[in-house]
Every structure is written in structure tokens, then in C-alpha cells.
Tab-separated table of C-alpha atoms in Angstrom:
chain	number	residue	atom	x	y	z
G	1	UNK	CA	-21.856	41.630	19.734
G	2	UNK	CA	-22.185	42.723	16.220
G	3	UNK	CA	-21.240	40.779	12.981
G	4	UNK	CA	-20.374	42.469	9.655
G	5	UNK	CA	-21.150	45.861	10.838
G	6	UNK	CA	-19.202	47.125	7.614
G	7	UNK	CA	-17.138	45.500	5.004
G	8	UNK	CA	-13.835	45.644	7.191
G	9	UNK	CA	-15.241	44.391	10.580
G	10	UNK	CA	-15.924	40.680	10.900
G	11	UNK	CA	-17.347	41.103	14.736
G	12	UNK	CA	-17.299	43.656	17.425
G	13	UNK	CA	-17.665	43.527	21.000
G	14	UNK	CA	-18.352	46.998	22.183
G	15	UNK	CA	-15.157	49.015	21.357
G	16	UNK	CA	-13.250	45.744	20.456
G	17	UNK	CA	-13.260	45.061	16.799
G	18	UNK	CA	-11.950	42.033	14.941
G	19	UNK	CA	-11.330	42.758	11.189
G	20	UNK	CA	-11.716	40.553	8.351
G	21	UNK	CA	-8.092	41.255	7.480
G	22	UNK	CA	-6.996	39.608	10.721
G	23	UNK	CA	-9.381	36.740	10.370
G	24	UNK	CA	-8.327	35.926	6.828
G	25	UNK	CA	-4.502	36.248	7.585
G	26	UNK	CA	-4.926	34.113	10.643
G	27	UNK	CA	-7.039	31.522	8.837
G	28	UNK	CA	-4.359	31.270	5.970
G	29	UNK	CA	-1.537	30.943	8.432
G	30	UNK	CA	-3.527	28.129	10.409
G	31	UNK	CA	-4.131	26.203	7.096
G	32	UNK	CA	-0.664	26.601	5.879
G	33	UNK	CA	0.658	25.490	9.234
G	34	UNK	CA	-1.450	22.272	9.101
G	35	UNK	CA	-0.274	21.386	5.688
G	36	UNK	CA	3.424	21.889	6.574
G	37	UNK	CA	2.827	19.966	9.797
G	38	UNK	CA	1.580	16.900	8.047
G	39	UNK	CA	4.798	16.777	5.851
G	40	UNK	CA	7.200	17.359	8.657
G	41	UNK	CA	5.635	14.496	10.663
G	42	UNK	CA	6.083	12.143	7.790
G	43	UNK	CA	9.879	13.144	7.849
G	44	UNK	CA	10.203	11.882	11.531
G	45	UNK	CA	9.968	15.284	13.327
G	46	UNK	CA	7.853	15.631	16.433
G	47	UNK	CA	4.821	17.923	16.004
G	48	UNK	CA	6.230	20.221	18.735
G	49	UNK	CA	8.785	21.540	16.527
G	50	UNK	CA	6.537	23.310	14.224
G	51	UNK	CA	4.369	24.266	17.108
G	52	UNK	CA	7.261	26.066	18.640
G	53	UNK	CA	8.179	27.685	15.281
G	54	UNK	CA	4.867	28.980	13.943
G	55	UNK	CA	3.887	31.555	16.544
G	56	UNK	CA	7.034	33.449	16.766
G	57	UNK	CA	7.590	33.275	12.952
G	58	UNK	CA	4.119	34.633	12.237
G	59	UNK	CA	4.697	37.512	14.518
G	60	UNK	CA	8.042	38.362	13.189
G	61	UNK	CA	6.898	38.108	9.568
G	62	UNK	CA	3.901	40.415	10.187
G	63	UNK	CA	6.400	42.928	11.852
G	64	UNK	CA	8.826	42.579	8.890
G	65	UNK	CA	5.861	43.164	6.563
G	66	UNK	CA	4.814	46.197	8.368
G	67	UNK	CA	8.248	47.705	8.816
G	68	UNK	CA	8.929	46.977	4.990
G	69	UNK	CA	5.831	48.835	4.041
G	70	UNK	CA	6.278	51.680	6.370
G	71	UNK	CA	9.855	52.245	5.129
G	72	UNK	CA	8.533	52.568	1.592
G	73	UNK	CA	5.677	54.855	2.717
G	74	UNK	CA	7.837	57.013	4.979
G	75	UNK	CA	6.700	60.142	3.371
G	76	UNK	CA	3.179	59.498	4.820
G	77	UNK	CA	4.121	57.806	8.058
G	78	UNK	CA	6.752	60.354	9.044
G	79	UNK	CA	3.896	62.705	9.707
G	80	UNK	CA	1.425	60.081	11.045
G	81	UNK	CA	3.651	58.216	13.419
G	82	UNK	CA	0.502	57.140	15.443
G	83	UNK	CA	-0.640	54.940	12.535
G	84	UNK	CA	2.574	53.020	12.285
G	85	UNK	CA	1.172	50.193	14.419
G	86	UNK	CA	-2.244	50.321	12.945
G	87	UNK	CA	-1.945	46.991	10.835
G	88	UNK	CA	-5.557	46.327	11.218
G	89	UNK	CA	-6.113	48.993	8.540
G	90	UNK	CA	-3.903	47.154	6.163
G	91	UNK	CA	-0.538	47.885	4.900
G	92	UNK	CA	1.604	44.727	4.986
G	93	UNK	CA	4.258	44.035	2.282
G	94	UNK	CA	4.538	40.262	1.822
G	95	UNK	CA	8.206	40.609	0.655
G	96	UNK	CA	9.058	42.163	3.947
G	97	UNK	CA	7.307	39.290	5.713
G	98	UNK	CA	9.086	36.841	3.735
G	99	UNK	CA	12.646	38.379	4.613
G	100	UNK	CA	11.869	38.580	8.160
G	101	UNK	CA	10.442	35.145	8.389
G	102	UNK	CA	13.438	33.673	6.462
G	103	UNK	CA	16.016	35.351	8.690
G	104	UNK	CA	14.197	33.933	11.867
G	105	UNK	CA	13.771	30.480	10.159
G	106	UNK	CA	17.519	30.024	9.475
G	107	UNK	CA	18.231	30.848	13.117
G	108	UNK	CA	15.500	28.593	14.479
G	109	UNK	CA	16.332	25.428	12.358
G	110	UNK	CA	20.108	25.831	12.651
G	111	UNK	CA	19.797	25.987	16.322
G	112	UNK	CA	18.057	22.484	16.315
G	113	UNK	CA	20.466	21.016	13.798
G	114	UNK	CA	17.690	20.768	11.100
G	115	UNK	CA	18.188	21.347	7.475
G	116	UNK	CA	16.775	24.919	6.549
G	117	UNK	CA	16.418	23.977	2.943
G	118	UNK	CA	14.366	20.783	3.680
G	119	UNK	CA	12.180	22.650	6.218
G	120	UNK	CA	11.692	25.368	3.375
G	121	UNK	CA	10.491	22.545	1.100
G	122	UNK	CA	7.820	21.860	3.592
G	123	UNK	CA	6.935	25.408	4.546
G	124	UNK	CA	7.045	27.638	1.452
G	125	UNK	CA	4.310	25.921	-0.500
G	126	UNK	CA	2.137	26.381	2.513
G	127	UNK	CA	3.085	30.068	2.756
G	128	UNK	CA	1.188	30.316	-0.719
G	129	UNK	CA	-1.853	29.251	0.944
G	130	UNK	CA	-1.396	32.016	3.409
G	131	UNK	CA	-1.169	34.444	0.526
G	132	UNK	CA	-4.204	33.180	-1.127
G	133	UNK	CA	-6.295	34.086	1.988
G	134	UNK	CA	-4.147	37.260	2.771
G	135	UNK	CA	-5.228	38.705	-0.791
G	136	UNK	CA	-8.778	38.419	0.251
G	137	UNK	CA	-7.844	40.416	3.419
G	138	UNK	CA	-6.707	43.149	1.036
G	139	UNK	CA	-10.076	42.908	-0.846
G	140	UNK	CA	-11.888	43.449	2.452
G	141	UNK	CA	-9.873	46.362	3.079
G	142	UNK	CA	-10.189	47.805	-0.558
G	143	UNK	CA	-6.443	47.678	-1.281
G	144	UNK	CA	-4.126	46.107	-3.624
G	145	UNK	CA	-6.321	47.067	-6.589
G	146	UNK	CA	-5.751	47.888	-10.199
G	147	UNK	CA	-6.731	50.610	-12.642
G	148	UNK	CA	-10.133	52.235	-13.020
G	149	UNK	CA	-12.438	50.149	-15.215
G	150	UNK	CA	-15.979	50.621	-16.490
G	151	UNK	CA	-18.818	48.945	-14.664
G	152	UNK	CA	-19.336	46.527	-17.482
G	153	UNK	CA	-15.952	44.945	-16.663
G	154	UNK	CA	-17.605	43.180	-13.710
G	155	UNK	CA	-20.624	41.677	-15.603
G	156	UNK	CA	-19.156	38.145	-15.127
G	157	UNK	CA	-17.987	38.734	-11.619
G	158	UNK	CA	-20.054	38.007	-8.320
G	159	UNK	CA	-21.841	41.220	-7.253
G	160	UNK	CA	-19.997	41.128	-3.945
G	161	UNK	CA	-16.656	41.468	-5.795
G	162	UNK	CA	-17.986	44.216	-7.938
G	163	UNK	CA	-19.280	46.352	-4.912
G	164	UNK	CA	-16.352	45.960	-2.889
G	165	UNK	CA	-14.193	47.101	-6.047
G	166	UNK	CA	-16.147	50.486	-6.091
G	167	UNK	CA	-13.477	52.635	-4.509
G	168	UNK	CA	-13.350	56.387	-4.281
G	169	UNK	CA	-16.156	56.803	-6.816
G	170	UNK	CA	-14.926	54.460	-9.349
G	171	UNK	CA	-14.719	50.670	-10.180
G	172	UNK	CA	-11.235	49.192	-9.950
G	173	UNK	CA	-9.686	46.168	-11.507
G	174	UNK	CA	-9.454	43.334	-8.779
G	175	UNK	CA	-5.793	42.525	-9.028
G	176	UNK	CA	-6.034	41.023	-5.385
G	177	UNK	CA	-8.183	38.298	-7.101
G	178	UNK	CA	-5.608	37.650	-9.912
G	179	UNK	CA	-2.872	37.268	-7.379
G	180	UNK	CA	-5.037	34.988	-5.072
G	181	UNK	CA	-5.825	32.733	-8.085
G	182	UNK	CA	-2.127	32.655	-9.184
G	183	UNK	CA	-0.985	31.656	-5.666
G	184	UNK	CA	-3.578	29.039	-5.436
G	185	UNK	CA	-2.539	27.500	-8.781
G	186	UNK	CA	1.172	27.787	-7.679
G	187	UNK	CA	0.285	25.844	-4.504
G	188	UNK	CA	-1.508	23.040	-6.189
G	189	UNK	CA	1.282	22.763	-8.852
G	190	UNK	CA	4.056	22.588	-6.255
G	191	UNK	CA	2.176	20.388	-3.792
G	192	UNK	CA	0.722	17.872	-6.193
G	193	UNK	CA	3.025	17.876	-9.261
G	194	UNK	CA	6.299	19.436	-8.766
G	195	UNK	CA	7.204	17.793	-5.461
G	196	UNK	CA	6.319	14.346	-6.754
G	197	UNK	CA	7.832	14.453	-10.201
G	198	UNK	CA	10.524	16.950	-10.465
G	199	UNK	CA	12.124	17.373	-6.964
G	200	UNK	CA	15.719	16.595	-6.925
G	201	UNK	CA	17.474	18.396	-3.978
G	202	UNK	CA	16.690	19.719	-0.628
G	203	UNK	CA	15.378	23.271	-1.336
G	204	UNK	CA	13.757	22.631	-4.781
G	205	UNK	CA	10.329	23.337	-3.626
G	206	UNK	CA	11.256	26.574	-1.979
G	207	UNK	CA	13.265	27.608	-5.189
G	208	UNK	CA	10.092	26.859	-7.210
G	209	UNK	CA	8.183	28.855	-4.890
G	210	UNK	CA	10.417	31.858	-5.586
G	211	UNK	CA	10.144	31.432	-9.239
G	212	UNK	CA	6.282	30.984	-9.351
G	213	UNK	CA	5.494	33.782	-6.922
G	214	UNK	CA	8.143	35.979	-8.443
G	215	UNK	CA	6.573	35.672	-11.926
G	216	UNK	CA	3.022	36.093	-10.601
G	217	UNK	CA	3.881	39.105	-8.520
G	218	UNK	CA	5.819	40.671	-11.234
G	219	UNK	CA	3.039	40.808	-13.698
G	220	UNK	CA	0.249	41.629	-11.185
G	221	UNK	CA	2.344	44.496	-9.711
G	222	UNK	CA	2.356	46.025	-13.098
G	223	UNK	CA	-1.440	46.246	-13.069
G	224	UNK	CA	-1.648	47.907	-9.543
G	225	UNK	CA	-2.124	51.377	-8.867
G	226	UNK	CA	-1.040	51.369	-5.156
G	227	UNK	CA	2.518	50.036	-5.717
G	228	UNK	CA	5.318	50.708	-3.337
G	229	UNK	CA	7.810	52.846	-5.125
G	230	UNK	CA	11.417	53.679	-4.962
G	231	UNK	CA	11.881	56.512	-7.283
G	232	UNK	CA	10.388	55.456	-10.714
G	233	UNK	CA	10.773	51.808	-9.916
G	234	UNK	CA	8.030	49.613	-8.343
G	235	UNK	CA	9.856	47.913	-5.506
G	236	UNK	CA	7.772	44.637	-5.616
G	237	UNK	CA	8.781	44.208	-9.184
G	238	UNK	CA	12.423	44.670	-8.538
G	239	UNK	CA	12.271	42.187	-5.599
G	240	UNK	CA	10.208	39.770	-7.726
G	241	UNK	CA	13.008	39.837	-10.365
G	242	UNK	CA	15.648	38.928	-7.748
G	243	UNK	CA	13.355	36.111	-6.298
G	244	UNK	CA	13.011	34.603	-9.941
G	245	UNK	CA	16.799	34.728	-10.564
G	246	UNK	CA	17.516	33.023	-7.182
G	247	UNK	CA	14.819	30.510	-7.800
G	248	UNK	CA	16.158	29.507	-11.165
G	249	UNK	CA	19.762	29.524	-10.003
G	250	UNK	CA	18.628	27.083	-7.000
G	251	UNK	CA	16.693	24.732	-9.140
G	252	UNK	CA	19.691	24.473	-11.498
G	253	UNK	CA	21.790	23.202	-8.458
G	254	UNK	CA	24.446	26.067	-8.755
G	255	UNK	CA	24.098	27.117	-5.148
G	256	UNK	CA	24.541	23.508	-3.920
G	257	UNK	CA	27.820	23.325	-5.683
G	258	UNK	CA	29.086	26.820	-5.019
G	259	UNK	CA	28.213	26.898	-1.537
G	260	UNK	CA	28.866	23.223	-0.772
G	261	UNK	CA	25.271	22.612	0.432
G	262	UNK	CA	25.466	18.836	-0.303
G	263	UNK	CA	26.201	17.101	3.010
G	264	UNK	CA	27.956	14.043	3.938
G	265	UNK	CA	25.192	11.426	4.749
G	266	UNK	CA	24.893	9.809	8.293
G	267	UNK	CA	25.218	6.068	7.653
G	268	UNK	CA	23.263	3.779	9.864
G	269	UNK	CA	23.475	0.011	9.529
G	270	UNK	CA	21.214	-2.961	10.596
G	271	UNK	CA	23.394	-5.780	12.032
G	272	UNK	CA	22.088	-9.353	11.204
G	273	UNK	CA	22.362	-9.845	7.441
G	274	UNK	CA	23.814	-6.553	6.867
G	275	UNK	CA	27.127	-6.365	8.635
G	276	UNK	CA	27.385	-10.040	9.723
G	277	UNK	CA	26.199	-13.095	8.187
G	278	UNK	CA	24.074	-14.617	10.890
G	279	UNK	CA	21.696	-16.469	8.597
G	280	UNK	CA	22.987	-20.017	9.482
G	281	UNK	CA	23.120	-19.032	13.189
G	282	UNK	CA	19.667	-17.813	13.354
G	283	UNK	CA	18.194	-20.568	11.353
G	284	UNK	CA	20.005	-23.239	13.518
G	285	UNK	CA	19.070	-21.458	16.716
G	286	UNK	CA	15.245	-21.194	15.788
G	287	UNK	CA	15.362	-24.793	14.607
G	288	UNK	CA	16.621	-26.235	17.813
G	289	UNK	CA	14.238	-24.100	19.871
G	290	UNK	CA	11.276	-25.369	17.915
G	291	UNK	CA	12.583	-28.986	18.280
G	292	UNK	CA	12.656	-28.597	22.036
G	293	UNK	CA	9.410	-26.485	22.471
G	294	UNK	CA	7.226	-27.507	19.530
G	295	UNK	CA	8.700	-30.795	18.083
G	296	UNK	CA	5.629	-31.559	15.925
G	297	UNK	CA	5.941	-28.328	14.008
G	298	UNK	CA	8.424	-28.207	11.200
G	299	UNK	CA	9.504	-24.623	10.202
G	300	UNK	CA	9.581	-23.821	6.572
G	301	UNK	CA	12.297	-22.030	4.749
G	302	UNK	CA	9.988	-19.116	4.126
G	303	UNK	CA	9.234	-18.821	7.932
G	304	UNK	CA	12.900	-18.991	8.762
G	305	UNK	CA	13.495	-15.873	6.339
G	306	UNK	CA	10.530	-14.103	8.010
G	307	UNK	CA	12.295	-14.139	11.423
G	308	UNK	CA	14.758	-11.461	10.339
G	309	UNK	CA	13.720	-7.980	11.261
G	310	UNK	CA	11.006	-8.514	13.989
G	311	UNK	CA	11.920	-8.908	17.664
G	312	UNK	CA	11.907	-12.186	19.365
G	313	UNK	CA	8.879	-11.174	21.331
G	314	UNK	CA	7.024	-10.532	18.066
G	315	UNK	CA	8.194	-13.746	16.567
G	316	UNK	CA	7.614	-16.141	19.281
G	317	UNK	CA	4.301	-14.671	20.117
G	318	UNK	CA	2.887	-15.981	16.948
G	319	UNK	CA	3.615	-19.541	17.861
G	320	UNK	CA	3.698	-19.891	21.758
G	321	UNK	CA	1.290	-18.804	24.527
G	322	UNK	CA	2.326	-15.465	26.049
G	323	UNK	CA	3.109	-16.927	29.570
G	324	UNK	CA	5.784	-18.933	27.844
G	325	UNK	CA	7.494	-16.233	25.467
G	326	UNK	CA	9.887	-14.916	28.011
G	327	UNK	CA	11.250	-18.486	28.884
G	328	UNK	CA	11.536	-19.411	25.305
G	329	UNK	CA	13.537	-16.239	24.483
G	330	UNK	CA	15.905	-17.097	27.299
G	331	UNK	CA	16.296	-20.452	25.855
G	332	UNK	CA	16.801	-18.937	22.398
G	333	UNK	CA	19.597	-16.663	23.653
G	334	UNK	CA	21.320	-19.473	25.441
G	335	UNK	CA	21.487	-21.655	22.303
G	336	UNK	CA	22.448	-18.656	20.277
G	337	UNK	CA	25.444	-17.785	22.566
G	338	UNK	CA	26.587	-21.489	22.233
G	339	UNK	CA	26.558	-21.614	18.563
G	340	UNK	CA	27.537	-17.893	18.035
G	341	UNK	CA	31.243	-18.005	17.404
G	342	UNK	CA	31.098	-21.189	15.428
G	343	UNK	CA	28.301	-20.238	12.944
G	344	UNK	CA	28.554	-16.473	12.765
G	345	UNK	CA	30.442	-15.194	9.493
G	346	UNK	CA	31.436	-11.628	8.519
G	347	UNK	CA	29.668	-10.319	5.458
G	348	UNK	CA	32.006	-9.972	2.673
G	349	UNK	CA	33.717	-6.592	2.465
G	350	UNK	CA	31.929	-5.357	5.632
G	351	UNK	CA	35.059	-4.580	7.588
G	352	UNK	CA	36.828	-2.672	4.681
G	353	UNK	CA	33.681	-0.617	4.033
G	354	UNK	CA	33.002	0.250	7.666
G	355	UNK	CA	36.664	1.201	8.130
G	356	UNK	CA	36.707	3.322	4.989
G	357	UNK	CA	33.533	5.126	6.140
G	358	UNK	CA	35.054	5.777	9.533
G	359	UNK	CA	38.442	6.894	8.309
G	360	UNK	CA	36.788	9.245	5.753
G	361	UNK	CA	34.924	11.129	8.682
G	362	UNK	CA	31.359	9.725	7.959
G	363	UNK	CA	29.212	9.439	11.112
G	364	UNK	CA	28.170	5.826	11.411
G	365	UNK	CA	26.127	3.732	13.886
G	366	UNK	CA	24.326	0.471	14.316
G	367	UNK	CA	20.683	0.217	14.895
G	368	UNK	CA	19.274	-3.362	15.520
G	369	UNK	CA	16.220	-5.121	17.012
G	370	UNK	CA	18.579	-7.581	18.477
G	371	UNK	CA	19.512	-7.442	22.304
G	372	UNK	CA	22.225	-5.025	22.789
G	373	UNK	CA	24.841	-7.448	24.426
G	374	UNK	CA	24.362	-9.618	21.455
G	375	UNK	CA	24.804	-6.815	18.990
G	376	UNK	CA	28.152	-5.902	20.758
G	377	UNK	CA	29.243	-9.597	20.663
G	378	UNK	CA	28.539	-9.913	17.000
G	379	UNK	CA	30.520	-6.725	16.228
G	380	UNK	CA	33.331	-7.759	18.406
G	381	UNK	CA	33.544	-11.278	16.795
G	382	UNK	CA	33.541	-9.672	13.336
G	383	UNK	CA	36.235	-7.112	14.392
G	384	UNK	CA	33.780	-4.315	13.562
G	385	UNK	CA	33.303	-2.862	16.978
G	386	UNK	CA	36.034	-0.218	17.180
G	387	UNK	CA	34.628	1.756	14.200
G	388	UNK	CA	31.165	2.596	15.599
G	389	UNK	CA	30.645	5.620	17.919
G	390	UNK	CA	26.940	4.650	18.508
G	391	UNK	CA	25.549	1.041	18.912
G	392	UNK	CA	21.812	0.489	19.585
G	393	UNK	CA	20.126	-2.769	20.509
G	394	UNK	CA	16.577	-3.419	21.467
G	395	UNK	CA	16.900	-2.023	24.928
G	396	UNK	CA	18.069	1.248	23.517
G	397	UNK	CA	15.173	1.861	21.079
G	398	UNK	CA	12.015	3.814	21.918
G	399	UNK	CA	10.202	1.408	19.730
G	400	UNK	CA	11.485	-1.448	17.661
G	401	UNK	CA	11.885	-1.367	13.917
G	402	UNK	CA	9.993	-0.705	11.637
G	403	UNK	CA	9.492	2.369	13.868
G	404	UNK	CA	12.153	5.152	12.906
G	405	UNK	CA	12.413	6.056	16.522
G	406	UNK	CA	15.709	4.162	17.011
G	407	UNK	CA	17.238	5.678	13.857
G	408	UNK	CA	16.483	9.136	14.880
G	409	UNK	CA	17.871	8.507	18.316
G	410	UNK	CA	20.979	7.302	16.694
G	411	UNK	CA	21.299	10.579	14.908
G	412	UNK	CA	20.828	12.464	18.031
G	413	UNK	CA	23.483	10.508	19.888
G	414	UNK	CA	25.701	11.233	16.787
G	415	UNK	CA	25.050	14.954	17.412
G	416	UNK	CA	23.642	15.389	13.900
G	417	UNK	CA	20.311	15.980	12.246
G	418	UNK	CA	18.383	13.143	10.203
G	419	UNK	CA	17.658	15.112	7.272
G	420	UNK	CA	20.647	13.458	5.370
G	421	UNK	CA	20.490	9.826	6.541
G	422	UNK	CA	21.186	6.524	4.807
G	423	UNK	CA	19.940	3.223	6.433
G	424	UNK	CA	21.425	0.032	5.220
G	425	UNK	CA	19.508	-3.131	5.967
G	426	UNK	CA	18.615	-6.640	4.510
G	427	UNK	CA	14.860	-6.936	5.081
G	428	UNK	CA	11.609	-5.052	4.637
G	429	UNK	CA	11.433	-4.047	8.227
G	430	UNK	CA	14.685	-1.927	7.675
G	431	UNK	CA	13.274	-0.371	4.548
G	432	UNK	CA	10.090	0.404	6.424
G	433	UNK	CA	11.998	2.111	9.318
G	434	UNK	CA	13.820	4.189	6.876
G	435	UNK	CA	10.594	5.310	5.234
G	436	UNK	CA	9.039	6.032	8.670
G	437	UNK	CA	11.437	9.023	8.825
G	438	UNK	CA	11.840	9.440	4.872
G	439	UNK	CA	15.603	8.672	5.185
G	440	UNK	CA	17.354	7.193	2.239
G	441	UNK	CA	16.902	3.412	2.327
G	442	UNK	CA	19.469	0.935	0.949
G	443	UNK	CA	18.357	-2.765	0.755
G	444	UNK	CA	21.497	-5.168	0.978
G	445	UNK	CA	21.473	-8.728	0.018
G	446	UNK	CA	23.044	-11.174	-2.475
G	447	UNK	CA	20.316	-13.766	-1.722
G	448	UNK	CA	17.694	-14.014	-4.320
G	449	UNK	CA	14.810	-14.516	-1.966
G	450	UNK	CA	15.788	-11.586	0.282
G	451	UNK	CA	16.196	-9.224	-2.794
G	452	UNK	CA	12.748	-10.234	-3.902
G	453	UNK	CA	11.302	-9.258	-0.545
G	454	UNK	CA	13.457	-6.034	-0.603
G	455	UNK	CA	12.162	-4.948	-3.969
G	456	UNK	CA	8.432	-5.399	-2.664
G	457	UNK	CA	9.376	-2.797	0.203
G	458	UNK	CA	10.678	-0.346	-2.480
G	459	UNK	CA	13.832	0.945	-1.075
G	460	UNK	CA	15.725	3.912	-2.601
G	461	UNK	CA	18.335	1.480	-3.917
G	462	UNK	CA	19.362	-2.097	-3.719
G	463	UNK	CA	22.995	-3.146	-3.482
G	464	UNK	CA	24.492	-6.664	-3.640
G	465	UNK	CA	28.049	-5.852	-2.206
G	466	UNK	CA	28.509	-3.430	0.782
G	467	UNK	CA	31.614	-2.134	-0.980
G	468	UNK	CA	29.193	-0.338	-3.343
G	469	UNK	CA	28.573	2.159	-0.367
G	470	UNK	CA	31.967	3.613	-0.967
G	471	UNK	CA	31.003	5.098	-4.191
G	472	UNK	CA	27.336	5.722	-3.197
G	473	UNK	CA	27.985	8.184	-0.314
G	474	UNK	CA	30.124	10.359	-2.583
G	475	UNK	CA	27.273	11.188	-4.775
G	476	UNK	CA	25.955	14.678	-4.766
G	477	UNK	CA	22.410	14.370	-3.681
G	478	UNK	CA	20.087	14.936	-0.828
G	479	UNK	CA	19.959	11.900	1.329
G	480	UNK	CA	16.281	11.293	1.986
G	481	UNK	CA	13.487	9.434	0.371
G	482	UNK	CA	12.198	12.044	-2.094
G	483	UNK	CA	8.976	10.183	-2.641
G	484	UNK	CA	7.658	10.730	0.843
G	485	UNK	CA	5.676	13.847	1.510
């Protein structure tokens, strides 16, 4: 085994050689993948999705980058056909990789009912990390360099850069370094500033990438001496100008309007306190249970409000021994059924709002921590049952709220992705469930105490009348929590 036997070889095992070019490109791809994976997991996607995506995309992008390079250097490769596959010697054009990777990405995410634009927001800033490392691969291969410069040009550069930029008997301007730094600054800007302060629509980070990289590459390409040419035109500059125009138009929102990229949101509802007014029913049921099981304990109003959201198991476990919880839950359910029709009331404007959403073609569902049978009973009592294609109760949820797993499962059953999803609920647990998948959370309540609790959870919006939903869902926006990355 030999390390660093020349500037291009990282390590060799006999005749097998691993180049710096390969090591740096793979390192950049891996770091970019880890950054994108972190974001995608926050959006409620299983890590397996990007695991299935990254390897074929990387291979296709490399092939695309090579084919693109060979096409524009066909004068040479037409007489050296055996070198077409020798990518270890360099010769990858990033624009070709981007085009090939984009086409495969559209196919991959469309097949999985995932927003291509939203995934581009997660992936494209990470691509810049790969490009940062990739340019150092060019450095090790002594390519992507600029004009001849005097030795004094490198007086303030590290000696290893100066030495490596001595090519064919002359020193050359290190344009690889300029582009690497430009890409690094672009990544830091998009990742830490743009996406948190200026992000408006799905695709904005990807469009910002096109603008930033287009500008950087256009000016750097003008300094290079090894540009791919199409007649008198530097191909990379032409492509960069196209990228800049596409990026600016995308950031302006024109594509979303012209190509109707805004989607109708999926609207998911909590049940108690959102579609049906079960406050008096729940309060009275808990009060009677505690009178029977713990007569010396007087529940405060604050405690009664806190019972909305968590499962009965969670709530009763705080007050009773574990061995008694199942029996007490059965007693709770018995009393609740007895009082149900007498104390349950419909929420104002719930039926007209749900009916309107249904008639307008919105996909709607109920996701509740309540037992499924009681969810159905409440919907039937309030005449809401016929409007919902999917109804999920406690037994149907992979995990109870505040986990988003039930919300995600509801979108699967509705045969739609969850990139444009609204969840409407009346308590902090509902808001937290929406945030667990970066969905657009709407807190609903006309009770001052509940509104105060909702505000602490920081939903995307708070409404005091369900009929407000009819105007909200018409808005042209991306239905996700844009603060979650």
C-alpha cells in the first residue's frame, strides 16, 4: 500500500489506484447527502427515501457530467475512444451532471408522490457542498485553471497551491479556488440566511442556487483557459446565463403562476374542540371519573384543559397506578358514551366548512388521539361523517400525537404526498404534530385560554372561526411550515 505517490493518487494497492479526484468528489457527495438528509427527516420523510435516491443519482450525475464533457471535446475523444471512460483523469462538466441529476430526480420523486420543488430546496444547497470539494479534485488533477501569472502572484498563497498550479512550465491562476470559495459562500448564504429569512415558495432555495452558482460560474469561466467551447462561445457561460434567468423567474413566482405549481392543500382535522365542541362532555366525564376513583382530589380548570390532546393512557397515568389505568379508561368510556349525545355540540360553522371543502374537491381527513369508535360516533352525531374519506383514531395511529406519524399515514391513505398539508387543531399537541412533519399548522379556538396556549406553540396561523378556512385554502402559497429546516 502506498499513500500520496504523486499529486493525483491518494492511495494505491499494487495496480489498483484511488485518486484524490475520486476521494474528494465522494467526500463532497457524502457531506451533501448528510446535510440534505437532516432536512428531509425534519419534513417527516423516512431516511430510506434519500438512501434509495443518492447512489443512483450520483452515478447518473457522474455519467451525465462525463457525456456532456465528451460531447464538447469530441474532436479529441473521437480519436481516443478508449479514454472516454477514464473519468479518473478528470473531465467532468458540472452542468451535464446537474441536467442528468435533475431529470432523474423528477422521475424519482414524482414516482413517490413527493414535491420535486420541495426536495430541490433540501438537495440543491447540498450540491454546492459537493461542488466545493469537487473543485479541489480539479486542483489535484491540475485542471480548471486560469491564465499564466508570474510566480509573485502566489506570494500570499500556501506553497502547496503554488506548487500545484505550476502546469506545463508556467504558473496559472487558481480559478478552481475562486469557484470553490464562491460555492462555499453560496451554501452558507442559502443554508443559514436565505432559507430562514427570504424563503416563500417551494423551489425558492433551488432557484437561489441557480442564480448564485450561475453568477459565480459565469465570471469564473471568463478567467479559465480550458473552457468547453461551442464555436466562439464558452458553453459554461451560456448555460450559466440560462440558469440565472431561470432562477430569477423562479424567485419572482412567475413559474408557479404560469405552470400552476401551487397545489390544493390536503386538510386534516383534529376532532375534539375542532370539529365538535366536546369541552363540556370531556370536563363532565373526567369530573365524574375522579369523583368515583379519587374523591379527595379536585380537578382544577387548568388541569381539565390540559386533558385535551394527550391520550387517556397518558392522562390517567399521571394520577393513578399503572395496574388501574385500563379499568379507569373503560369507566371513562362508559360515562362518556352515556353523556355523549346530551353534552356534545357541533362547532359553529363546522359542517358548512367541511361540506364546502369536500364539494370543492379538497382531500380532507380526521386524525384524532381518541378511540376510533368514538371518533366515528362524534362525527355521526354532528352530521360530519359523510364528508370524510379517511378517519383515524387512536388504534389507527402508528404513534399518538404529538407524533406526525398519524398525519403522514392519513395522507398516504388519501393517495397524496404530505408536502402541501394543513392540520387544524385546538391545542398545542396538534400544533406540535404538524411541526413534526413541517406541515402548515392552524390553531383554532374562540376560547381565550386555549388561544393563549396555542400562541405558545407558535402555529403558522390562528383562527377563531372555522369558516375562515374557506378563504385561507384559496391562497397561493406552499402549505408547509417554512420555519422548519
